[in-house]
Coordinates of C-alpha atoms in Angstrom, one line a residue:
Chain A
X25 CA 70.2 54.3 -47.9
X26 CA 70.0 57.5 -49.9
X27 CA 72.6 60.1 -48.8
X28 CA 74.0 63.5 -49.7
X29 CA 77.7 62.9 -48.7
X30 CA 79.7 60.1 -47.4
X31 CA 83.3 59.6 -46.3
X32 CA 85.4 57.3 -44.0
X33 CA 87.0 58.2 -40.7
X34 CA 89.8 56.3 -39.0
X35 CA 89.5 56.1 -35.2
X36 CA 92.9 57.4 -34.0
X37 CA 94.9 57.0 -30.8
X38 CA 94.1 60.6 -29.9
X39 CA 90.4 60.1 -30.1
X40 CA 90.4 57.4 -27.4
X41 CA 90.2 57.7 -23.6
X42 CA 91.6 55.5 -20.8
X43 CA 88.7 53.2 -21.1
X44 CA 90.1 52.4 -24.7
X45 CA 87.1 53.8 -26.5
X46 CA 86.3 57.1 -28.3
X47 CA 86.0 60.0 -25.9
X48 CA 82.7 61.5 -26.9
X49 CA 83.8 65.1 -27.4
X50 CA 86.0 63.7 -30.2
X51 CA 83.0 62.6 -32.1
X52 CA 81.8 66.2 -32.4
X53 CA 85.3 67.1 -33.8
X54 CA 84.8 64.4 -36.3
X55 CA 81.3 65.7 -37.1
X56 CA 82.6 69.1 -37.8
X57 CA 85.3 67.8 -40.1
X58 CA 82.6 65.8 -42.0
X59 CA 80.4 68.9 -42.5
X60 CA 83.6 70.8 -43.6
X61 CA 84.4 68.1 -46.1
X62 CA 80.9 68.1 -47.5
X63 CA 81.0 71.8 -48.0
X64 CA 84.4 71.7 -49.6
X65 CA 84.3 68.5 -51.7
X66 CA 80.5 68.2 -52.6
X67 CA 79.0 71.8 -52.3
X68 CA 82.1 73.5 -53.7
X69 CA 82.1 76.1 -50.9
X70 CA 85.0 75.5 -48.5
X71 CA 84.6 76.9 -45.0
X72 CA 87.8 79.0 -45.3
X73 CA 86.0 80.8 -48.3
X74 CA 82.4 80.8 -46.8
X75 CA 83.3 81.6 -43.3
X76 CA 86.7 83.1 -43.6
X77 CA 86.4 85.4 -46.7
X78 CA 82.6 85.8 -47.1
X79 CA 81.8 86.0 -43.4
X80 CA 78.9 83.6 -43.7
X81 CA 78.5 81.5 -40.5
X82 CA 76.9 78.0 -40.3
X83 CA 76.6 77.5 -36.7
X84 CA 74.7 74.5 -35.1
X85 CA 71.5 75.5 -33.4
X86 CA 70.4 72.0 -32.3
X87 CA 72.2 68.7 -32.0
X88 CA 70.6 65.5 -30.8
X89 CA 72.9 62.6 -30.5
X90 CA 72.4 58.8 -29.8
X91 CA 75.5 56.9 -28.8
X92 CA 74.6 53.3 -29.7
X93 CA 77.8 51.3 -29.7
X94 CA 81.4 52.0 -28.6
X95 CA 84.2 52.7 -31.1
X96 CA 87.7 51.5 -30.5
X97 CA 91.1 52.7 -31.7
X98 CA 91.8 51.5 -35.3
X99 CA 88.1 51.2 -36.3
X100 CA 87.0 52.7 -39.6
X101 CA 83.8 54.6 -39.4
X102 CA 81.6 55.2 -42.5
X103 CA 80.0 58.7 -42.0
X104 CA 76.8 59.5 -43.9
X105 CA 75.0 62.8 -44.2
X106 CA 71.3 62.9 -45.2
X107 CA 69.4 66.1 -45.8
X108 CA 66.1 65.8 -43.9
X109 CA 64.9 69.3 -44.3
X110 CA 66.2 72.2 -46.5
X111 CA 64.7 75.6 -45.5
X112 CA 65.5 79.2 -46.6
X113 CA 68.2 79.8 -44.2
X114 CA 68.5 76.6 -42.0
X115 CA 68.6 72.9 -42.6
X116 CA 68.2 69.7 -40.7
X117 CA 70.6 66.8 -41.2
X118 CA 70.6 63.1 -40.2
X119 CA 74.1 61.8 -39.8
X120 CA 75.2 58.3 -39.0
X121 CA 78.7 57.0 -38.1
X122 CA 78.6 53.3 -38.8
X123 CA 81.0 50.6 -37.8
X124 CA 81.2 46.9 -38.8
X125 CA 78.7 45.9 -36.2
X126 CA 76.1 48.6 -37.0
X127 CA 75.5 52.4 -36.3
X128 CA 77.9 53.7 -33.6
X129 CA 76.5 57.3 -33.3
X130 CA 73.5 59.0 -34.9
X131 CA 73.1 62.8 -35.0
X132 CA 70.2 65.1 -35.9
X133 CA 71.8 68.5 -36.6
X134 CA 70.2 71.8 -37.2
X135 CA 72.5 74.2 -39.0
X136 CA 71.6 77.9 -39.4
X137 CA 73.0 80.4 -41.8
X138 CA 74.1 83.6 -40.1
X139 CA 76.1 86.8 -40.8
X140 CA 79.3 86.7 -38.8
X141 CA 79.1 90.4 -38.4
X142 CA 76.0 90.1 -36.3
X143 CA 75.7 86.4 -35.5
X144 CA 72.0 86.9 -36.7
X145 CA 70.3 84.3 -39.0
X146 CA 70.0 85.1 -42.7
X147 CA 69.0 83.3 -45.9
X148 CA 71.5 81.0 -47.6
X149 CA 73.5 82.9 -50.2
X150 CA 72.2 82.0 -53.8
X151 CA 75.2 79.8 -54.7
X152 CA 75.1 77.9 -51.4
X153 CA 71.3 77.4 -51.9
X154 CA 71.8 76.1 -55.4
X155 CA 74.6 73.7 -54.2
X156 CA 72.3 72.4 -51.4
X157 CA 69.5 71.8 -53.8
X158 CA 71.9 69.8 -56.1
X159 CA 73.1 67.8 -53.2
X160 CA 69.5 67.1 -52.1
X161 CA 68.6 66.1 -55.7
X162 CA 71.5 63.7 -55.8
X163 CA 70.4 62.2 -52.4
X164 CA 67.0 61.6 -53.9
X165 CA 68.4 59.8 -56.9
X166 CA 70.5 57.4 -54.7
X167 CA 67.1 56.5 -53.1
X168 CA 65.6 55.0 -56.2
Chain B
X24 CA 66.4 77.1 -9.9
X25 CA 67.1 74.0 -7.9
X26 CA 70.2 72.1 -8.8
X27 CA 72.5 69.2 -7.8
X28 CA 75.8 71.0 -8.8
X29 CA 77.0 74.2 -10.1
X30 CA 80.4 75.6 -11.0
X31 CA 81.9 78.4 -13.2
X32 CA 83.8 78.0 -16.4
X33 CA 86.0 80.6 -18.2
X34 CA 85.9 80.6 -21.9
X35 CA 89.5 80.3 -22.9
X36 CA 91.4 81.3 -26.0
X37 CA 91.8 77.6 -27.0
X38 CA 87.9 77.1 -26.9
X39 CA 87.3 79.7 -29.6
X40 CA 87.3 79.5 -33.4
X41 CA 88.3 81.9 -36.2
X42 CA 84.7 83.5 -35.9
X43 CA 85.8 84.5 -32.4
X44 CA 83.2 82.3 -30.7
X45 CA 83.4 78.9 -28.9
X46 CA 83.9 76.1 -31.3
X47 CA 81.0 73.8 -30.4
X48 CA 83.1 70.5 -29.8
X49 CA 84.8 72.5 -26.9
X50 CA 81.4 72.7 -25.2
X51 CA 81.3 68.9 -24.9
X52 CA 84.8 68.9 -23.4
X53 CA 83.5 71.5 -20.8
X54 CA 80.5 69.3 -20.2
X55 CA 82.7 66.2 -19.6
X56 CA 84.8 68.3 -17.0
X57 CA 81.7 69.5 -15.4
X58 CA 80.4 65.9 -14.8
X59 CA 83.8 64.9 -13.7
X60 CA 83.9 67.7 -11.0
X61 CA 80.4 66.8 -9.8
X62 CA 81.6 63.2 -9.3
X63 CA 84.7 64.2 -7.6
X64 CA 83.6 67.2 -5.5
X65 CA 79.9 66.5 -4.8
X66 CA 79.5 62.7 -5.1
X67 CA 82.9 61.9 -3.6
X68 CA 83.6 59.5 -6.4
X69 CA 86.4 60.8 -8.6
X70 CA 86.4 59.3 -12.1
X71 CA 90.0 58.1 -11.6
X72 CA 88.8 55.9 -8.8
X73 CA 85.4 55.0 -10.3
X74 CA 86.5 54.4 -13.9
X75 CA 90.2 53.8 -13.5
X76 CA 90.4 51.6 -10.3
X77 CA 86.9 50.2 -10.0
X78 CA 86.3 49.8 -13.9
X79 CA 82.9 51.4 -13.6
X80 CA 82.0 53.2 -16.8
X81 CA 79.6 56.1 -17.0
X82 CA 79.1 56.6 -20.8
X83 CA 76.7 59.0 -22.4
X84 CA 73.9 57.2 -24.3
X85 CA 71.9 60.3 -25.4
X86 CA 72.8 63.9 -25.6
X87 CA 70.4 66.6 -26.8
X88 CA 71.8 70.0 -27.2
X89 CA 70.4 73.4 -27.9
X90 CA 72.9 76.2 -28.8
X91 CA 70.9 79.4 -28.0
X92 CA 73.5 82.2 -27.8
X93 CA 77.1 82.5 -28.7
X94 CA 79.9 82.7 -26.1
X95 CA 83.2 84.7 -26.5
X96 CA 86.7 84.4 -25.3
X97 CA 86.8 85.7 -21.7
X98 CA 83.1 85.1 -20.9
X99 CA 82.3 83.4 -17.5
X100 CA 79.8 80.6 -17.8
X101 CA 77.7 79.4 -14.9
X102 CA 77.3 75.7 -15.3
X103 CA 74.3 74.0 -13.6
X104 CA 73.4 70.3 -13.3
X105 CA 69.8 69.3 -12.4
X106 CA 69.0 65.6 -12.0
X107 CA 65.7 65.1 -13.9
X108 CA 65.5 61.3 -13.5
X109 CA 67.4 58.9 -11.4
X110 CA 67.0 55.2 -12.4
X111 CA 68.6 52.0 -11.2
X112 CA 71.5 52.2 -13.5
X113 CA 71.0 55.3 -15.6
X114 CA 70.0 58.9 -15.1
X115 CA 68.8 61.9 -17.1
X116 CA 70.4 65.3 -16.3
X117 CA 69.5 68.8 -17.5
X118 CA 72.4 71.0 -17.8
X119 CA 72.6 74.7 -18.5
X120 CA 75.7 76.9 -19.5
X121 CA 74.5 80.5 -18.6
X122 CA 76.2 83.8 -19.5
X123 CA 75.3 87.3 -18.6
X124 CA 72.7 87.6 -21.4
X125 CA 70.9 84.3 -20.5
X126 CA 71.4 80.6 -21.3
X127 CA 74.0 79.8 -23.9
X128 CA 73.7 76.1 -24.2
X129 CA 71.3 73.6 -22.8
X130 CA 71.9 69.8 -22.6
X131 CA 69.7 66.9 -21.8
X132 CA 72.2 64.0 -21.1
X133 CA 71.4 60.4 -20.4
X134 CA 74.3 58.6 -18.5
X135 CA 74.3 55.0 -18.2
X136 CA 76.4 52.9 -15.7
X137 CA 78.4 50.1 -17.3
X138 CA 81.0 47.5 -16.6
X139 CA 84.2 48.5 -18.4
X140 CA 85.1 44.8 -18.8
X141 CA 82.1 44.3 -21.1
X142 CA 80.8 47.8 -21.9
X143 CA 77.3 46.4 -20.8
X144 CA 74.9 48.3 -18.6
X145 CA 74.8 47.5 -14.9
X146 CA 73.1 48.9 -11.8
X147 CA 74.8 51.8 -10.0
X148 CA 77.2 50.5 -7.3
X149 CA 75.6 51.1 -3.8
X150 CA 77.9 54.0 -2.7
X151 CA 77.4 55.8 -6.0
X152 CA 73.6 55.2 -5.8
X153 CA 73.6 56.7 -2.2
X154 CA 75.6 59.7 -3.2
X155 CA 73.2 60.3 -6.2
X156 CA 70.2 60.2 -3.9
X157 CA 71.9 62.6 -1.5
X158 CA 72.7 64.9 -4.5
X159 CA 69.0 64.7 -5.6
X160 CA 67.6 65.4 -2.0
X161 CA 70.0 68.5 -1.9
X162 CA 68.6 69.6 -5.3
X163 CA 65.0 69.2 -4.0
X164 CA 65.8 71.3 -0.9
X165 CA 67.2 74.2 -2.9
X166 CA 63.9 74.3 -4.6
X167 CA 61.8 75.3 -1.6
Chain C
X11 CA 112.8 77.8 -6.7
X12 CA 112.1 81.4 -7.6
X13 CA 109.2 81.9 -9.9
X14 CA 107.0 84.4 -11.7
X15 CA 103.7 82.5 -11.5
X16 CA 102.4 79.1 -10.2
X17 CA 99.1 77.3 -10.3
X18 CA 97.8 73.7 -10.0
X19 CA 96.3 71.7 -12.8
X20 CA 94.1 68.5 -12.3
X21 CA 94.9 65.7 -14.8
X22 CA 91.4 65.0 -16.3
X23 CA 89.9 61.9 -17.9
X24 CA 89.8 63.8 -21.2
X25 CA 93.6 64.4 -21.1
X26 CA 94.5 60.7 -21.1
X27 CA 94.9 58.2 -23.8
X28 CA 94.3 54.4 -24.0
X29 CA 97.6 53.8 -22.3
X30 CA 96.1 55.5 -19.3
X31 CA 98.6 58.4 -19.3
X32 CA 98.4 62.1 -20.5
X33 CA 98.2 62.3 -24.4
X34 CA 101.1 64.7 -25.0
X35 CA 99.2 67.2 -27.2
X36 CA 97.0 67.9 -24.1
X37 CA 100.1 69.1 -22.2
X38 CA 100.3 71.9 -24.7
X39 CA 96.7 72.8 -24.2
X40 CA 97.6 73.0 -20.4
X41 CA 100.6 75.1 -21.2
X42 CA 98.5 77.6 -23.1
X43 CA 95.9 77.9 -20.3
X44 CA 98.8 78.4 -17.8
X45 CA 100.2 81.3 -19.9
X46 CA 96.6 82.6 -20.2
X47 CA 96.1 82.5 -16.4
X48 CA 99.5 84.2 -15.9
X49 CA 98.5 87.0 -18.2
X50 CA 95.0 87.4 -16.6
X51 CA 95.8 87.0 -13.0
X52 CA 99.3 88.2 -12.5
X53 CA 100.1 90.6 -15.4
X54 CA 96.5 92.0 -15.4
X55 CA 96.2 91.7 -19.2
X56 CA 93.8 89.0 -20.0
X57 CA 94.2 87.5 -23.6
X58 CA 90.6 88.5 -24.5
X59 CA 91.7 92.1 -24.0
X60 CA 95.2 91.9 -25.2
X61 CA 94.6 89.6 -28.2
X62 CA 90.9 90.2 -28.8
X63 CA 90.5 93.9 -28.3
X64 CA 94.1 95.3 -28.7
X65 CA 95.0 92.9 -31.5
X66 CA 98.4 92.2 -29.8
X67 CA 99.6 88.6 -30.6
X68 CA 101.8 86.6 -28.2
X69 CA 102.7 83.6 -30.5
X70 CA 105.2 80.9 -29.5
X71 CA 108.3 81.0 -31.8
X72 CA 110.2 78.1 -30.1
X73 CA 109.2 75.4 -27.7
X74 CA 111.6 72.8 -26.4
X75 CA 110.0 70.1 -24.2
X76 CA 111.4 67.3 -22.1
X77 CA 108.9 64.6 -21.0
X78 CA 110.5 63.1 -17.9
X79 CA 107.8 61.1 -16.2
X80 CA 104.2 60.0 -17.1
X81 CA 101.1 61.6 -15.6
X82 CA 98.0 59.7 -14.8
X83 CA 94.3 60.6 -14.6
X84 CA 93.6 62.3 -11.2
X85 CA 97.2 63.5 -10.6
X86 CA 97.7 67.0 -9.6
X87 CA 100.5 69.0 -11.4
X88 CA 102.1 72.1 -9.9
X89 CA 102.9 74.4 -12.9
X90 CA 105.6 76.9 -12.4
X91 CA 106.6 79.8 -14.8
X92 CA 110.1 81.3 -14.5
X93 CA 111.1 84.2 -16.7
X94 CA 114.6 83.3 -18.0
X95 CA 115.1 86.3 -20.3
X96 CA 113.0 89.4 -21.0
X97 CA 113.8 91.2 -24.2
X98 CA 112.1 94.3 -25.9
X99 CA 109.6 92.3 -27.8
X100 CA 110.1 88.6 -26.8
X101 CA 110.9 86.5 -23.8
X102 CA 112.1 83.1 -22.8
X103 CA 110.2 81.2 -20.1
X104 CA 111.2 78.0 -18.2
X105 CA 108.1 76.1 -17.2
X106 CA 107.9 72.9 -15.1
X107 CA 104.9 70.7 -14.5
X108 CA 105.7 68.9 -11.3
X109 CA 104.1 65.7 -9.7
X110 CA 104.5 64.1 -6.5
X111 CA 107.6 62.0 -7.9
X112 CA 109.3 65.0 -9.5
X113 CA 109.1 67.0 -12.7
X114 CA 106.9 65.4 -15.3
X115 CA 107.4 67.9 -18.2
X116 CA 109.8 70.8 -18.7
X117 CA 109.4 73.5 -21.3
X118 CA 111.6 76.3 -22.6
X119 CA 109.3 78.6 -24.5
X120 CA 110.1 81.7 -26.5
X121 CA 107.1 84.0 -26.9
X122 CA 107.2 86.9 -29.3
X123 CA 105.0 89.9 -29.3
X124 CA 103.4 90.6 -32.8
X125 CA 100.8 92.8 -34.4
X126 CA 97.8 90.6 -35.3
X127 CA 97.2 92.8 -38.3
X128 CA 100.4 91.8 -39.9
X129 CA 101.6 88.8 -37.7
X130 CA 105.1 90.7 -37.6
X131 CA 107.1 91.2 -34.4
X132 CA 106.8 94.4 -32.4
X133 CA 107.9 95.8 -29.0
X134 CA 105.8 95.0 -26.0
X135 CA 103.3 97.6 -25.4
X136 CA 104.3 99.8 -22.4
X137 CA 101.7 98.4 -19.9
X138 CA 102.6 94.8 -20.7
X139 CA 106.3 95.6 -20.4
X140 CA 105.8 97.2 -17.0
X141 CA 103.8 94.2 -15.9
X142 CA 106.5 91.7 -17.0
X143 CA 109.2 93.7 -15.2
X144 CA 107.1 93.6 -12.0
X145 CA 106.6 89.8 -12.5
X146 CA 110.3 89.4 -13.0
X147 CA 111.1 91.6 -10.0
X148 CA 108.7 89.4 -7.9
X149 CA 110.5 86.3 -9.1
X150 CA 113.8 87.6 -8.1
X151 CA 112.6 88.4 -4.7
X152 CA 111.3 84.9 -4.2
X153 CA 114.9 83.8 -4.9
X154 CA 116.4 85.4 -1.8
Chain D
X17 CA 115.1 66.3 -49.5
X18 CA 115.4 62.6 -48.6
X19 CA 112.6 61.4 -46.2
X20 CA 111.1 58.3 -44.6
X21 CA 107.5 59.4 -45.0
X22 CA 105.3 62.1 -46.3
X23 CA 101.6 63.0 -46.3
X24 CA 99.5 66.1 -46.7
X25 CA 97.4 67.7 -44.0
X26 CA 94.6 70.1 -44.5
X27 CA 94.3 73.1 -41.9
X28 CA 90.7 72.8 -40.7
X29 CA 88.5 75.3 -39.2
X30 CA 88.8 73.5 -35.7
X31 CA 92.5 73.9 -35.8
X32 CA 92.4 77.7 -35.8
X33 CA 92.1 80.2 -33.1
X34 CA 90.3 83.7 -32.8
X35 CA 93.5 85.2 -34.4
X36 CA 92.6 83.1 -37.6
X37 CA 95.8 80.9 -37.4
X38 CA 96.5 77.4 -36.2
X39 CA 96.3 77.2 -32.4
X40 CA 99.7 75.6 -31.7
X41 CA 98.6 72.6 -29.5
X42 CA 96.7 71.5 -32.7
X43 CA 100.1 71.1 -34.4
X44 CA 101.0 68.5 -31.9
X45 CA 97.7 66.6 -32.6
X46 CA 98.7 66.7 -36.4
X47 CA 102.1 65.5 -35.4
X48 CA 100.8 62.5 -33.6
X49 CA 98.5 61.7 -36.5
X50 CA 101.4 61.8 -38.8
X51 CA 103.6 59.4 -36.7
X52 CA 100.5 57.2 -36.5
X53 CA 100.1 57.1 -40.3
X54 CA 103.8 56.5 -40.8
X55 CA 103.6 53.4 -38.4
X56 CA 100.4 52.2 -40.1
X57 CA 101.0 52.8 -43.8
X58 CA 104.8 52.6 -44.2
X59 CA 106.1 50.5 -41.2
X60 CA 103.0 48.2 -41.3
X61 CA 102.6 48.3 -37.6
X62 CA 99.4 50.3 -36.8
X63 CA 99.3 51.9 -33.2
X64 CA 96.1 49.9 -32.3
X65 CA 98.1 46.7 -32.9
X66 CA 101.4 47.9 -31.4
X67 CA 100.2 49.9 -28.5
X68 CA 96.7 48.3 -28.0
X69 CA 97.3 44.6 -28.6
X70 CA 101.1 44.2 -28.0
X71 CA 101.4 46.9 -25.2
X72 CA 104.4 48.4 -26.8
X73 CA 104.5 52.2 -26.0
X74 CA 106.2 54.8 -28.3
X75 CA 106.1 57.9 -26.0
X76 CA 107.9 61.2 -26.8
X77 CA 110.9 61.9 -24.5
X78 CA 112.0 65.1 -26.1
X79 CA 110.3 67.5 -28.6
X80 CA 112.0 70.7 -29.9
X81 CA 109.8 72.9 -32.0
X82 CA 110.3 75.9 -34.2
X83 CA 107.3 77.9 -35.3
X84 CA 108.5 79.7 -38.3
X85 CA 105.4 81.0 -40.2
X86 CA 101.7 81.1 -39.5
X87 CA 99.2 78.7 -41.0
X88 CA 95.7 79.6 -41.9
X89 CA 92.4 77.8 -42.2
X90 CA 92.3 76.0 -45.7
X91 CA 96.1 75.7 -46.1
X92 CA 97.6 72.4 -47.1
X93 CA 100.6 71.5 -45.3
X94 CA 103.2 68.9 -46.6
X95 CA 104.4 66.8 -43.7
X96 CA 107.8 65.1 -44.0
X97 CA 109.5 62.7 -41.5
X98 CA 113.3 62.2 -41.7
X99 CA 115.0 59.6 -39.5
X100 CA 118.0 61.3 -38.0
X101 CA 119.2 58.7 -35.6
X102 CA 118.0 55.1 -35.2
X103 CA 119.1 53.5 -31.9
X104 CA 118.3 50.2 -30.3
X105 CA 115.3 51.4 -28.4
X106 CA 114.9 55.1 -29.4
X107 CA 115.1 57.3 -32.4
X108 CA 115.3 60.9 -33.4
X109 CA 113.2 62.3 -36.1
X110 CA 113.3 65.6 -37.9
X111 CA 109.9 66.6 -39.1
X112 CA 108.7 69.6 -41.2
X113 CA 105.3 71.0 -41.9
X114 CA 105.8 72.9 -45.1
X115 CA 103.4 75.5 -46.7
X116 CA 103.4 77.3 -50.0
X117 CA 105.7 80.0 -48.6
X118 CA 108.3 77.7 -46.9
X119 CA 108.5 75.6 -43.6
X120 CA 105.8 76.5 -41.1
X121 CA 106.8 74.3 -38.3
X122 CA 110.0 72.2 -37.6
X123 CA 110.2 69.5 -34.9
X124 CA 113.0 67.4 -33.6
X125 CA 111.4 64.5 -31.8
X126 CA 113.0 61.7 -29.7
X127 CA 110.6 58.6 -29.5
X128 CA 111.5 55.9 -27.0
X129 CA 110.2 52.3 -27.1
X130 CA 108.7 51.3 -23.8
X131 CA 106.7 48.5 -22.1
X132 CA 103.2 49.8 -21.3
X133 CA 103.1 47.4 -18.3
X134 CA 105.9 49.3 -16.6
X135 CA 106.4 52.5 -18.8
X136 CA 110.2 51.6 -18.8
X137 CA 112.3 51.8 -22.0
X138 CA 113.0 48.5 -23.9
X139 CA 114.6 47.5 -27.3
X140 CA 112.4 47.9 -30.4
X141 CA 110.7 44.6 -31.1
X142 CA 112.4 42.7 -34.0
X143 CA 109.6 43.4 -36.6
X144 CA 109.5 47.1 -35.7
X145 CA 113.3 47.3 -35.8
X146 CA 113.4 45.7 -39.3
X147 CA 110.5 48.1 -40.5
X148 CA 112.5 51.1 -39.3
X149 CA 115.6 49.9 -41.0
X150 CA 113.7 49.4 -44.3
X151 CA 112.2 53.0 -43.8
X152 CA 115.7 54.4 -43.2
X153 CA 117.1 52.6 -46.2
X154 CA 114.3 54.0 -48.4
X155 CA 115.1 57.4 -47.0
X156 CA 118.7 57.2 -48.0
X157 CA 117.8 56.1 -51.5
X158 CA 115.6 59.2 -52.0
X159 CA 118.8 61.2 -51.2
X160 CA 120.7 60.1 -54.2

């Protein structure tokens, strides 16, 4: 599958519940770390710079999740981000967390660029826009 | 609006991020506590009995979320559960977290009854089924 | 025992780990909520006002913890704050989380008043100082 | 400084509070991940095997913490474990989280080996004991 970014996540003791499987709010913490790593490592715009210094917010407007298989302590999840739609100030991502037996969780996430002064939507800053277009181009190349 | 269960949630310091608003994975922790309170207080089947002792799981299969407005530290959220569909071993809930300025977050959540021995779906146990039907009937009465 | 503030905390599903007992980082989340409730309900200075609006920090400088007995999902913990030392810009608290079989966790916590602009220590603001003295006086009365 | 294990931890957005610094319960989540990595990578006994399969618990009995300097989003913390005392069924660790400006947090942690069937203390299993002695020997060598 073509993708914009990929990394691996270990399922830790602290992610799991008394039923011995990942407590689902922990998947959303993992999701946020994945997006954070994509921005820092691939897009070159770490959140502490973008959000902290430049006061550009990137909140989630919509997040649709399918929990397909359980994950257990010690599992390794391959996490993949695919850009489905890149707009002027928002984007839609398709994200999969895959285990050895297939996809565990699937997300469709809409991220919106905002000003942290007002929490209102705004266009992506030019450097972020350019980085997202490069990441989308790289994704399309992995497809061929 | 008609509903099956309602409670209030304070937005705490620990729920909020450097942008001063609720960090969205914390909303899913709040959601799980809400469902837990519904089972314990309204359905009469606390999770420690249902999950811990009886080994009946109630995992989330699908969770679609709209983040409509930001929530800040100190806000009080009114959380409302509405049963949209009650099946033989699964149900669909519509849940709203409302603030003074309108709905902050909206969830559509599909919960599936499973055996914790196998993590496979099963029918609701009879007492849980009866309690859910009572909660649904109470919801329909609040509608009139 | 004499105390400044007391409340009850339910041990929730999300607090517990695959061993079926409270995952210890969750105790520190509970501790922070306890302190938050003491400030809001007893001292009359909610953290969203004190920290958010007035930019007065109340970070923890030192925290010594004894984990004496395990807590399980569904347990109710009685949480008790005792002011051990009230200084000009810091205080030492003794906190116990008690279950039916005795104390589960015991904390000695040093909180320091800071300016959030500089993260440097400062004296307690006068209204907080007065509220803390009232809380200490109430604690001494419960002792007699 | 001599040490048994070391790794680096990025301070993430989700670790930080509205004051823009690490929310202290998150330090204890980081601490648990550090211990988990030490057991998996250095001692060769991952928690999912030790705790999950072999039902050997490693709970914290005592945890004394000094918070010396604040940590901010984007900081990199060097985390160092030093074995201070290795007993027959418990050990005392000295752990430091260091930033560019010096030590941020210092922990003295007593871990106790237990049976998860009874939550009672027991001697370290022989392979864990041998691995801890190797880690302690390696620590002493880094000292010279």
